[in-house]
Protein backbone atom coordinates (compact mmCIF):
# COMPACT_ATOMS: atom_id res chain seq x y z
CA UNK A 1 61.00 85.44 107.79
CA UNK A 2 58.95 84.20 110.67
CA UNK A 3 60.72 82.35 113.52
CA UNK A 4 64.05 80.65 113.37
CA UNK A 5 65.76 77.47 114.52
CA UNK A 6 69.22 77.16 116.09
CA UNK A 7 71.68 75.99 113.44
CA UNK A 8 69.44 77.28 110.59
CA UNK A 9 71.41 78.30 107.34
CA UNK A 10 70.04 80.87 104.99
CA UNK A 11 67.39 82.41 107.27
CA UNK A 12 65.86 85.65 105.72
CA UNK A 13 64.73 89.23 106.85
CA UNK A 14 63.10 91.35 104.22
CA UNK A 15 63.56 95.00 104.34
CA UNK A 16 61.29 97.45 103.05
CA UNK A 17 62.21 101.12 102.91
CA UNK A 18 59.21 103.42 102.09
CA UNK A 19 58.63 107.18 102.14
CA UNK A 20 55.78 108.66 104.19
CA UNK A 21 52.81 110.00 102.12
CA UNK A 22 53.30 113.42 103.65
CA UNK A 23 56.97 113.70 103.03
CA UNK A 24 58.65 115.12 99.81
CA UNK A 25 60.70 112.94 97.46
CA UNK A 26 64.15 111.73 98.72
CA UNK A 27 67.27 113.46 97.25
CA UNK A 28 70.76 112.08 97.35
CA UNK A 29 71.76 108.72 98.52
CA UNK A 30 69.78 106.54 100.78
CA UNK A 31 71.89 104.28 103.06
CA UNK A 32 70.48 101.01 104.79
CA UNK A 33 72.78 99.76 107.34
CA UNK A 34 71.84 96.24 109.00
CA UNK A 35 72.86 95.71 112.73
CA UNK A 36 72.50 91.98 113.49
CA UNK A 37 72.22 90.74 116.99
CA UNK A 38 74.49 88.23 118.70
CA UNK A 39 73.48 84.82 117.38
CA UNK A 40 72.99 85.79 113.82
CA UNK A 41 75.78 85.72 111.06
CA UNK A 42 75.39 87.67 107.90
CA UNK A 43 75.47 85.58 104.70
CA UNK A 44 74.69 88.59 102.44
CA UNK A 45 72.45 91.38 101.34
CA UNK A 46 70.62 92.07 98.01
CA UNK A 47 67.96 93.77 96.46
CA UNK A 48 67.08 95.04 92.94
CA UNK A 49 68.49 98.32 92.28
CA UNK A 50 70.55 98.39 95.44
CA UNK A 51 74.05 98.35 95.70
CA UNK A 52 75.13 96.22 98.76
CA UNK A 53 78.59 95.47 100.56
CA UNK A 54 79.11 93.99 103.92
CA UNK A 55 76.19 95.22 106.29
CA UNK A 56 75.08 98.11 103.92
CA UNK A 57 73.11 98.81 100.77
CA UNK A 58 72.49 102.26 99.23
CA UNK A 59 70.86 103.83 96.18
CA UNK A 60 70.68 107.22 94.75
CA UNK A 61 67.36 107.22 92.86
CA UNK A 62 64.53 109.62 94.39
CA UNK A 63 61.65 107.98 96.11
CA UNK A 64 58.57 109.87 95.89
CA UNK A 65 56.13 110.51 98.86
CA UNK A 66 54.27 107.52 99.60
CA UNK A 67 56.24 104.93 97.73
CA UNK A 68 58.55 102.10 98.40
CA UNK A 69 61.85 100.89 97.08
CA UNK A 70 62.26 97.30 96.04
CA UNK A 71 62.96 95.07 99.11
CA UNK A 72 66.53 94.01 100.44
CA UNK A 73 66.59 90.41 101.61
CA UNK A 74 68.99 89.95 104.42
CA UNK A 75 70.37 86.31 104.56
CA UNK A 76 71.59 85.01 107.74
CA UNK A 77 73.07 81.79 109.45
CA UNK A 78 71.61 81.33 113.03
CA UNK A 79 74.36 79.97 115.74
CA UNK A 80 73.42 76.82 117.22
CA UNK A 81 73.92 78.61 120.74
CA UNK A 82 71.72 81.73 119.64
CA UNK A 83 69.69 83.24 122.17
CA UNK A 84 65.93 82.35 122.33
CA UNK A 85 64.97 85.85 121.45
CA UNK A 86 66.86 88.45 119.20
CA UNK A 87 65.92 91.84 117.65
CA UNK A 88 67.23 92.58 114.34
CA UNK A 89 67.90 96.41 113.96
CA UNK A 90 68.08 98.62 110.53
CA UNK A 91 69.21 102.06 110.18
CA UNK A 92 67.97 104.02 107.17
CA UNK A 93 69.73 107.45 106.58
CA UNK A 94 70.19 109.98 103.77
CA UNK A 95 67.94 110.87 101.08
CA UNK A 96 67.75 114.39 102.37
CA UNK A 97 66.22 113.73 105.89
CA UNK A 98 67.22 112.41 109.11
CA UNK A 99 67.72 108.56 110.19
CA UNK A 100 65.02 106.19 110.97
CA UNK A 101 65.36 103.07 112.80
CA UNK A 102 63.43 99.80 112.22
CA UNK A 103 63.44 96.66 114.47
CA UNK A 104 62.03 93.33 114.36
CA UNK A 105 61.90 90.85 117.18
CA UNK A 106 62.55 87.20 116.17
CA UNK A 107 62.07 83.95 118.24
CA UNK A 108 64.71 81.22 117.96
CA UNK A 109 63.44 77.74 119.02
């Protein structure tokens, strides 16, 4: 959340998976895959109702149109020599539709 500092421990990103208001309900398993940039080390992923392991979380309950799942918290450690700017990337797939990619630019100073 916000900007990070070199050497920071337990910095967090908050991921929100939502379904467009003009889309039908999801069906099947929804997968979230975290792709961390160089300079960030994964501590863990966690979220209510999500099953998380490594860099991925998934869940099988349907998400109705215009709704959101509970958030996923991504906890990272920042390398002391991390670049001054990084982009975190998340890929959401499954649920009966194609993949979606979300990104978040983060300043490290």
